[in-house]
Each structure stands twice: as structure tokens, then as C-alpha cells.
Tab-separated table of C-alpha atoms and ligand atoms in Angstrom:
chain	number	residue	atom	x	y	z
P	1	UNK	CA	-31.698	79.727	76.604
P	2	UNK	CA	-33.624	82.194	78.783
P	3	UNK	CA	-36.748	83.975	77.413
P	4	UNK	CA	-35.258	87.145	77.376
P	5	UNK	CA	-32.189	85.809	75.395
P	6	UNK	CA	-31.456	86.904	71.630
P	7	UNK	CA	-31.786	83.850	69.522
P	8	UNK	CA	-28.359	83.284	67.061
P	9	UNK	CA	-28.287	81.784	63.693
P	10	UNK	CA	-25.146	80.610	61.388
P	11	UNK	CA	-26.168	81.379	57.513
P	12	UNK	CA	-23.268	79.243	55.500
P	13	UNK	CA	-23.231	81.191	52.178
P	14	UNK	CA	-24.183	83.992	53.224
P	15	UNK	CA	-22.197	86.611	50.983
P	16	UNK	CA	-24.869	86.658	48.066
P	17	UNK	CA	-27.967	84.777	46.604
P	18	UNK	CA	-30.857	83.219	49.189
P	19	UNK	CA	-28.009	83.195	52.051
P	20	UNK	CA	-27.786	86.465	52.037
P	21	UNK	CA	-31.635	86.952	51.967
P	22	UNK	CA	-31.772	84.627	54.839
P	23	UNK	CA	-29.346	86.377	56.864
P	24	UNK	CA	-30.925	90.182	56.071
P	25	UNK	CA	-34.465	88.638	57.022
P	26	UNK	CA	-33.132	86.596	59.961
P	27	UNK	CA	-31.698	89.869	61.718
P	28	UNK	CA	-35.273	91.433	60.823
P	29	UNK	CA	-36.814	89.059	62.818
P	30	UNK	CA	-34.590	90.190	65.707
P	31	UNK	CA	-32.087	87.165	65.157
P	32	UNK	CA	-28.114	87.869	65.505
P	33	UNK	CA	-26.392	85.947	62.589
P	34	UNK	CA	-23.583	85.021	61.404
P	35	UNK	CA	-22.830	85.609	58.144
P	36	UNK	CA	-20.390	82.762	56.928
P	37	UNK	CA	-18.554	83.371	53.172
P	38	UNK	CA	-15.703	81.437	51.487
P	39	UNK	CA	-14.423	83.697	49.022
P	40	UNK	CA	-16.589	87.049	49.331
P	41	UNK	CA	-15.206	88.523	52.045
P	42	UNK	CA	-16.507	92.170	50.374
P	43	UNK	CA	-20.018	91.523	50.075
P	44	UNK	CA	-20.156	89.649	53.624
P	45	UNK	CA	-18.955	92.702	55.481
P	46	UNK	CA	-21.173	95.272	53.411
P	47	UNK	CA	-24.212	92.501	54.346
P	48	UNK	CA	-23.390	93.105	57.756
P	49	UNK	CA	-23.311	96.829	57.463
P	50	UNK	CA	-26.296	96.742	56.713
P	51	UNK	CA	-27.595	94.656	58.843
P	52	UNK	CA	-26.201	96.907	61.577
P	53	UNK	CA	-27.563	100.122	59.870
P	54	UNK	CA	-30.996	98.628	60.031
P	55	UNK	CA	-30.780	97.728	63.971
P	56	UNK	CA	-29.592	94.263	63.654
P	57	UNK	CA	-26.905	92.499	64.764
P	58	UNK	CA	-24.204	90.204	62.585
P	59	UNK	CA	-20.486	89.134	61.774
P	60	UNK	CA	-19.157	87.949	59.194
P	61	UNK	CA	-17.079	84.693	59.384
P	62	UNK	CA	-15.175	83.122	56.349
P	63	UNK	CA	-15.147	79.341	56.871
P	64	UNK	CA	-15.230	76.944	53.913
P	65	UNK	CA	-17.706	74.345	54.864
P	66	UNK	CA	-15.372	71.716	52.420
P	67	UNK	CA	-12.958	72.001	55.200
P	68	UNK	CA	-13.662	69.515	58.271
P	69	UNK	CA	-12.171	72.722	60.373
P	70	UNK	CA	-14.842	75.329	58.991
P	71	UNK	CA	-17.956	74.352	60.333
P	72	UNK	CA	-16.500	73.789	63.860
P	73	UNK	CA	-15.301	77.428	63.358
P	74	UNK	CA	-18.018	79.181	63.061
P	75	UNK	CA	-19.762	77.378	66.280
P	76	UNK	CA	-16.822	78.782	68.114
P	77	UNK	CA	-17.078	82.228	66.938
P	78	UNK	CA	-20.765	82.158	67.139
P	79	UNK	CA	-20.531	80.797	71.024
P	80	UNK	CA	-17.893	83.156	72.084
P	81	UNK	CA	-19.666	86.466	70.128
P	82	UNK	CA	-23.421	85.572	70.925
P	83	UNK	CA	-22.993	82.865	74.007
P	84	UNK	CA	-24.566	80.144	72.045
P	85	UNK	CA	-26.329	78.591	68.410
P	86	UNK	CA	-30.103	78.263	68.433
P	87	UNK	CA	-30.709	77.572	64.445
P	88	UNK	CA	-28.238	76.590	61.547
P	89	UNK	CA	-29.075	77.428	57.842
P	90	UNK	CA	-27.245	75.024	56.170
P	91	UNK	CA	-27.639	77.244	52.666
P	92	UNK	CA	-23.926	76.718	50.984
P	93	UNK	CA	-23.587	75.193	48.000
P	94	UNK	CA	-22.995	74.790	44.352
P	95	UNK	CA	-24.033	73.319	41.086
P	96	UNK	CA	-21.872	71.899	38.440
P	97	UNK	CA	-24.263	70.690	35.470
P	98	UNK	CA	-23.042	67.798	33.057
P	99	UNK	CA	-24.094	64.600	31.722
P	100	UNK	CA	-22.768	61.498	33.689
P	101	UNK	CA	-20.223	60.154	30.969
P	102	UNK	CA	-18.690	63.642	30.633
P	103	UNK	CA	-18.600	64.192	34.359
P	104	UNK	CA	-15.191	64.116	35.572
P	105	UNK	CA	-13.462	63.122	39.062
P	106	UNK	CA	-13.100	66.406	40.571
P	107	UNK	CA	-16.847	67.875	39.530
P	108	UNK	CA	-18.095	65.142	41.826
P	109	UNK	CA	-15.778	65.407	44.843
P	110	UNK	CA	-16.228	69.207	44.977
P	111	UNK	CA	-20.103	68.782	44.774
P	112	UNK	CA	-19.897	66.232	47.455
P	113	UNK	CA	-17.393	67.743	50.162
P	114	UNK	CA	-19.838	70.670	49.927
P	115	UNK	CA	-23.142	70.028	49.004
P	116	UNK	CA	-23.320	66.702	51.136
P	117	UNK	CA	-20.079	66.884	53.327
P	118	UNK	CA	-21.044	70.552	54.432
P	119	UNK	CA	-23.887	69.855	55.649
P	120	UNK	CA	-23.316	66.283	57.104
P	121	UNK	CA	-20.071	68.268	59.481
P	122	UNK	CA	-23.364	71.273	59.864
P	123	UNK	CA	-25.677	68.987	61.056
P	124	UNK	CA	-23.103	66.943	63.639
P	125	UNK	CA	-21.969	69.877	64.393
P	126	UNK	CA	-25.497	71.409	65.146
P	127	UNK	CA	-26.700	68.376	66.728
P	128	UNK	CA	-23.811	68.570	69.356
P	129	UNK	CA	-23.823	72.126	69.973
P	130	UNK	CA	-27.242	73.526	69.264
P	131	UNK	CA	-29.411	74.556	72.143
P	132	UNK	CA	-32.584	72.753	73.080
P	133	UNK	CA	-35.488	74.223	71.234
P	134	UNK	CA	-33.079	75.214	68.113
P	135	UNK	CA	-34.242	74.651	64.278
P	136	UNK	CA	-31.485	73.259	61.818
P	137	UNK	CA	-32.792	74.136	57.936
P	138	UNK	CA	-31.030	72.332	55.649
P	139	UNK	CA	-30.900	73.019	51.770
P	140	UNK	CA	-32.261	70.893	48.993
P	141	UNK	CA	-33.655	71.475	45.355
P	142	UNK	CA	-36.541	71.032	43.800
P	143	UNK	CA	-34.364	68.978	41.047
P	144	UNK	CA	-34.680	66.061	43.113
P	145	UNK	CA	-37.734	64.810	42.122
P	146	UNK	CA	-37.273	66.090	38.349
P	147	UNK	CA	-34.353	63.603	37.607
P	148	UNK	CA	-33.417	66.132	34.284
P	149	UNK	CA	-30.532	65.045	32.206
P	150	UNK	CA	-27.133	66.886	33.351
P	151	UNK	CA	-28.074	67.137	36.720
P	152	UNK	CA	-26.925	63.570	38.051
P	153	UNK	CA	-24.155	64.851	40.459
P	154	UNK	CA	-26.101	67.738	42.251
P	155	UNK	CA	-29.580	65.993	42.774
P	156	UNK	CA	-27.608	63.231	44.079
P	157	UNK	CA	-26.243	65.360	46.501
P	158	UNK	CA	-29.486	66.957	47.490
P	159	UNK	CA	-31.118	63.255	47.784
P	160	UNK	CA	-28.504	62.822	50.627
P	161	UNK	CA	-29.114	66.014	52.422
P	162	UNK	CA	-32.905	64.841	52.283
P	163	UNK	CA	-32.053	61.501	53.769
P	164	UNK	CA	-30.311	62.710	56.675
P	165	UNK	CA	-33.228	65.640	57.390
P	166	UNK	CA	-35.287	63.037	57.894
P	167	UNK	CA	-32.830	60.968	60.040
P	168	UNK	CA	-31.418	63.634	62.316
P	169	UNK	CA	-35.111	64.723	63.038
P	170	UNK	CA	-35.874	61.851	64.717
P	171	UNK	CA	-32.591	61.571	66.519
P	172	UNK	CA	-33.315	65.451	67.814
P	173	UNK	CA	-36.665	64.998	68.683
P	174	UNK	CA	-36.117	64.752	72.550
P	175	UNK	CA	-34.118	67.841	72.617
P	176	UNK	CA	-36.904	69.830	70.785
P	177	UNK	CA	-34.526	70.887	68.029
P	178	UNK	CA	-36.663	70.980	64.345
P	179	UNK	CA	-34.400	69.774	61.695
P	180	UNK	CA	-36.573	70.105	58.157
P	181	UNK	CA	-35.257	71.214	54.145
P	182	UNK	CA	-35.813	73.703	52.349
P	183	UNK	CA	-36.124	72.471	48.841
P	184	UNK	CA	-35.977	75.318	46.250
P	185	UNK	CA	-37.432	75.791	42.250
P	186	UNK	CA	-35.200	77.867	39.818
P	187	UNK	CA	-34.229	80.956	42.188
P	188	UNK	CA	-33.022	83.896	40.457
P	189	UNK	CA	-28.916	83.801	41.875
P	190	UNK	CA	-25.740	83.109	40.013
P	191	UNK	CA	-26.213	79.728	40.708
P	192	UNK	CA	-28.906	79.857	38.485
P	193	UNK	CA	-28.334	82.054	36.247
P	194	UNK	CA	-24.451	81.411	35.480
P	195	UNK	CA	-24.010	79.355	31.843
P	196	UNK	CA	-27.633	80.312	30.630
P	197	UNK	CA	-29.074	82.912	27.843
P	198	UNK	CA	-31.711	85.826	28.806
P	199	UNK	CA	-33.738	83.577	26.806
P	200	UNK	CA	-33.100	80.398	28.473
P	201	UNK	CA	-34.280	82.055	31.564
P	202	UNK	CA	-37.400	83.560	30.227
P	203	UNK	CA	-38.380	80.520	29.058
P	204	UNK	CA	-37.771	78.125	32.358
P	205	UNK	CA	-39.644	81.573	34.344
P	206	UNK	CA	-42.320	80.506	31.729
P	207	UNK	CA	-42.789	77.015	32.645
P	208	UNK	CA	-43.712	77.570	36.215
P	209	UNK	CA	-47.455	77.723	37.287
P	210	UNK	CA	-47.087	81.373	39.097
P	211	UNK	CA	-45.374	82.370	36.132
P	212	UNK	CA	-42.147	83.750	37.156
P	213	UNK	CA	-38.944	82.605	38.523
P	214	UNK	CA	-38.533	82.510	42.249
P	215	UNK	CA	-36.379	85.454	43.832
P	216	UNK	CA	-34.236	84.782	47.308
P	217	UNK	CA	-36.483	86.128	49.588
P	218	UNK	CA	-39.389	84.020	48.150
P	219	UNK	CA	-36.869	81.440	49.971
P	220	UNK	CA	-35.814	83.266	53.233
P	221	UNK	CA	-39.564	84.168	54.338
P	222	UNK	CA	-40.159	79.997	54.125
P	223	UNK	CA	-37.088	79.993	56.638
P	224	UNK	CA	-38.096	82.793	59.023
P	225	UNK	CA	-41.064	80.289	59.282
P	226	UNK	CA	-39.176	76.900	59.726
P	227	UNK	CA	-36.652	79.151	62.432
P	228	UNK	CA	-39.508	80.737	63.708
P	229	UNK	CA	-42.228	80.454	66.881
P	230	UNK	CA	-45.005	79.203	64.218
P	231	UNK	CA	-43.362	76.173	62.794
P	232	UNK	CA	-42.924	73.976	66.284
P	233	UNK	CA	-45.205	71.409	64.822
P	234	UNK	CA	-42.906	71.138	61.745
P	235	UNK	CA	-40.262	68.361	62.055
P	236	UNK	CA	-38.691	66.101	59.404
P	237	UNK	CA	-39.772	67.910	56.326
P	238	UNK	CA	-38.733	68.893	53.124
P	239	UNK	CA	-40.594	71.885	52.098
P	240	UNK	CA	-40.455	72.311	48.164
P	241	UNK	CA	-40.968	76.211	47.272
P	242	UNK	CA	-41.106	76.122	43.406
P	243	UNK	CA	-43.754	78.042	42.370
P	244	UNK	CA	-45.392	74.633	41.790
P	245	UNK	CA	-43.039	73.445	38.845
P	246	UNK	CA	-43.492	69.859	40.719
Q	1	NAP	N1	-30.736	79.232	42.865
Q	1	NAP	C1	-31.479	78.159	42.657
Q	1	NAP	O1	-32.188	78.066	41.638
Q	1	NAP	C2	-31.513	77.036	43.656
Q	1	NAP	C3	-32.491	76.039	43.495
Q	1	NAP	C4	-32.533	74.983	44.399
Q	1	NAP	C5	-31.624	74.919	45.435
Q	1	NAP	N2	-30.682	75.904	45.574
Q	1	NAP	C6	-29.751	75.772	46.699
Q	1	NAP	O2	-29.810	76.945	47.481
Q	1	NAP	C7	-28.532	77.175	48.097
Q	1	NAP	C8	-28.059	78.602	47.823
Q	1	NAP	O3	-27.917	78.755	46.425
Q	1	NAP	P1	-27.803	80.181	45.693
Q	1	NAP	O4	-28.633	80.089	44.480
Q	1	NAP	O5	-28.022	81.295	46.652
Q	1	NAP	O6	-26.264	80.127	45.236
Q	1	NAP	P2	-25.192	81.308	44.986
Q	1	NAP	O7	-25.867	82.588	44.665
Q	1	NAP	O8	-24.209	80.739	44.035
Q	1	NAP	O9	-24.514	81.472	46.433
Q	1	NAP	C9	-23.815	80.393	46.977
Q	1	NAP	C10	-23.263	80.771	48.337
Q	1	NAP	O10	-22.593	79.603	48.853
Q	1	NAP	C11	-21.301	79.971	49.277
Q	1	NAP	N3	-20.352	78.856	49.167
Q	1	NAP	C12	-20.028	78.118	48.079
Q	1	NAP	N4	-19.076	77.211	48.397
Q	1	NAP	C13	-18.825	77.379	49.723
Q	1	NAP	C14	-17.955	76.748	50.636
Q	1	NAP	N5	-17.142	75.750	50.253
Q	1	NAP	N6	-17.933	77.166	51.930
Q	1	NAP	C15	-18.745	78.178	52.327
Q	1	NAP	N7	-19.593	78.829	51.504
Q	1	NAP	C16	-19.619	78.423	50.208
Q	1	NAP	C17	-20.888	81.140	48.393
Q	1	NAP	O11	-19.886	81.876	49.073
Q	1	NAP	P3	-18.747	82.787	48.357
Q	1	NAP	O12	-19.436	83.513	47.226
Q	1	NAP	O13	-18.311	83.648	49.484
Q	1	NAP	O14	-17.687	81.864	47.858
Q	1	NAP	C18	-22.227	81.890	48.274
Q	1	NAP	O15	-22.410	82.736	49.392
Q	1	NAP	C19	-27.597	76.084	47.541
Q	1	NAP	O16	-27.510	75.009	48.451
Q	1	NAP	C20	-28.295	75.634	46.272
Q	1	NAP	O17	-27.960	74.307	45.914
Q	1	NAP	C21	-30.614	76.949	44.718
């Protein structure tokens, strides 16, 4: 990439929550992105209206990253719109909460093909087609470390995305490409939210040290960093932004 180049970043789950926080603060940092959704095709494109109407640029691409086809997809949209991929957000995911003996089959497949299979394909993907120089942020949770009942499946999940950050760091090194996590507290999304009372949520908001729950762009400035000029000393690491709740 040439100095005078716009920089390009793929946002997977980008229609709503902290992907779409990413991708809005992204394109204020002068970054093109694309904007990849699996089912909400209507909040993707008004995302990217907006974008526009505030001077950036963006598309939006629907790819599901549970698909060995999607990820490769939106690398070749993102080459042929922008001319090349200088950071990946690996953000998609979801969270299916149950104890171990009730957890059937099909909850743990889905949460693996995306949570760990989606970004395993993003990070080949990115480590073949990235420019020199790029950043790949990959997504974990703060849940890791917490080892809560219910949550077997998804920390699991997150544990593996943490295993290979470290991993494909050291295998990028050479080509100056960052590859680091993002490892989140309770964020205010649906994610979050979906299955619990008002109070339920008051009350975890409660527990944290800062007192409140953390909102998406509490997430997305911690990425501007990791994507951005200041973090080039930054390699390998998993950066838990939870308010302190670990
Ligand atoms: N919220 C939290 O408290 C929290 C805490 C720790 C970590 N995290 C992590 O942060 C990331 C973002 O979570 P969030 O809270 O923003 O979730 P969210 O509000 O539920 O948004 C999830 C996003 O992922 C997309 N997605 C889901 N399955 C996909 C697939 N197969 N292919 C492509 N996109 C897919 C969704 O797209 P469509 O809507 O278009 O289907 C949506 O844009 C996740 O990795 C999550 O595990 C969240």
C-alpha cells in the first residue's frame, strides 16, 4: 500500500451491535469498510447510508461466515471495490447459553462453525490476502476467564479464537500484520440482552467496578486503536474491555 492509499477494513457482523459501531467509527477514522451481514440486509444498507452521508465510504456485503464460501467473498468484493484488505474485524458471532447436559448437538455445531470456524476461514483468509502492515482484530469475551455455569459452549469457543491470536501473531510477524483480541464484558446488544429481565440487567450493570454496562462503542474506540497508527507495538494480545468485572 502507498502512503497516500485509503486503508480498507471487512467488519463481519456488521448490521447491528459493536459491528456496527466498529464499522461507523472505522469510516470516521477515514477507513472504507465493508459492512458484512447474514440476515440484515435492511440495517446493513441504512449503516452504509450513513456512513456515506457523513463523508465515508462503505458497502454492504451479505456473506455468512458459517459458509467456507463467505469469508473468501467478501476478500473478493473488498479487492475488486477498494483494490485491497489492510485490517479484518473478525466481530460475528453468537451466544447460545445452557448447561452442558442440556446442551444439544446442533447448539454446539452452530456456535462452532461461527464463533471458531468464522474466524479460523477470517484469519487464513486474512493471513493470505492481507497487505503488509494490516491489523487482524479478532473477537473474544470476557467470559473466558469467568468459567460461569451455562456458558460451556461459547467460552469454549472464545478460548479457541484466543489460541490462534496468539499463534497467527507470531506466524505474521515478518509481514508486519498485528493480529490481537478484543475480549469484551457484558455489552449492551441483543446478544446480551436477548432471554434476560430489565432487572437481570440492572443488576449484572451493578456488578461491574465503573458501574454500568458497556455500550458498543466503548468496544469500537479499543479497535480504532488496535487498527490504528498508535497500536504498532501491540501484537499477540487479548485486550479485555469489561469495565474491570475481571
Ligand atoms: N454483547 C456482549 O456482551 C459481548 C460480550 C463479549 C463478547 N461479545 C462478542 O462480540 C461480538 C459481537 O457481538 P454483539 O453483542 O454485537 O452481537 P449482536 O448484536 O447479536 O450482533 C451479531 C452480529 O453478528 C452477525 N452474525 C451472526 N451470525 C453470522 C454469520 N453466520 N455470518 C455473518 N454474520 C453473522 C449478525 O448479523 P445479522 O444480524 O445480519 O444476522 C450481527 O450483525 C460477538 O463475537 C460476541 O461473541 C459480545
Amino acid at each position: 500500500m502507498t502512503s497516500n492509499q485509503t486503508r480498507t477494513a471487512i467488519v463481519t457482523g456488521a448490521s447491528k451491535g459493536i459491528g456496527a459501531a466498529i464499522a461507523r467509527r472505522l469510516a470516521r477514522d477515514g477507513v472504507a469498510v465493508i459492512v458484512n451481514y447474514a440476515r440484515g440486509r435492511a440495517e446493513a444498507e441504512a449503516l452504509v447510508r450513513t456512513i456515506e452521508a457523513d463523508g465515508g465510504k462503505a458497502i454492504a456485503v451479505q456473506a455468512d461466515i458459517a459458509d467456507p464460501a463467505g469469508m473468501a467473498l467478501l476478500f473478493e468484493v473488498g479487492e475488486k471495490t477498494f483494490g485491497g484488505i489492510d485490517i479484518l474485524v473478525n466481530n460475528a458471532g453468537i451466544m447460545k447459553l445452557s448447561p452442558l447436559a442440556q446442551t444439544d448437538d446442533a447448539s454446539f455445531h452452530t456456535q462452532i462453525a461461527i464463533n471458531l470456524g468464522g474466524v479460523f476461514r477470517g484469519m487464513r483468509e486474512g493471513a493470505r490476502r492481507l497487505r503488509d502492515g494490516g491489523h487482524i482484530i479478532n473477537f473474544s469475551s470476557s467470559v473466558v476467564g469467568l468459567y460461569q455455569p451455562g456458558y460451556g459452549v461459547y467460552a469454549a469457543t472464545k478460548a479457541g479464537v484466543e489460541a490462534m491470536t496468539h499463534i497467527l501473531a507470531k506466524e505474521l510477524g515478518a509481514r508486519r500484520i498485528t493480529v490481537n483480541a478484543v475480549a469484551p464484558g457484558p455489552i449492551e446488544t441483543a446478544l446480551f440482552t436477548d432471554g434476560k429481565s430489565e432487572a437481570q440487567i440492572e443488576a449484572i450493570g451493578k456488578m461491574i467496578p465503573l458501574g454500568r454496562l458497556g455500550q458498543p462503542d466503548d468496544i469500537a474506540g479499543v479497535v480504532s486503536f488496535l487498527a490504528g497508527p498508535d497500536s504498532g507495538w501491540v501484537n499477540g494480545q487479548i485486550i479485555r474491555a469489561n469495565g474491570g468485572v475481571v
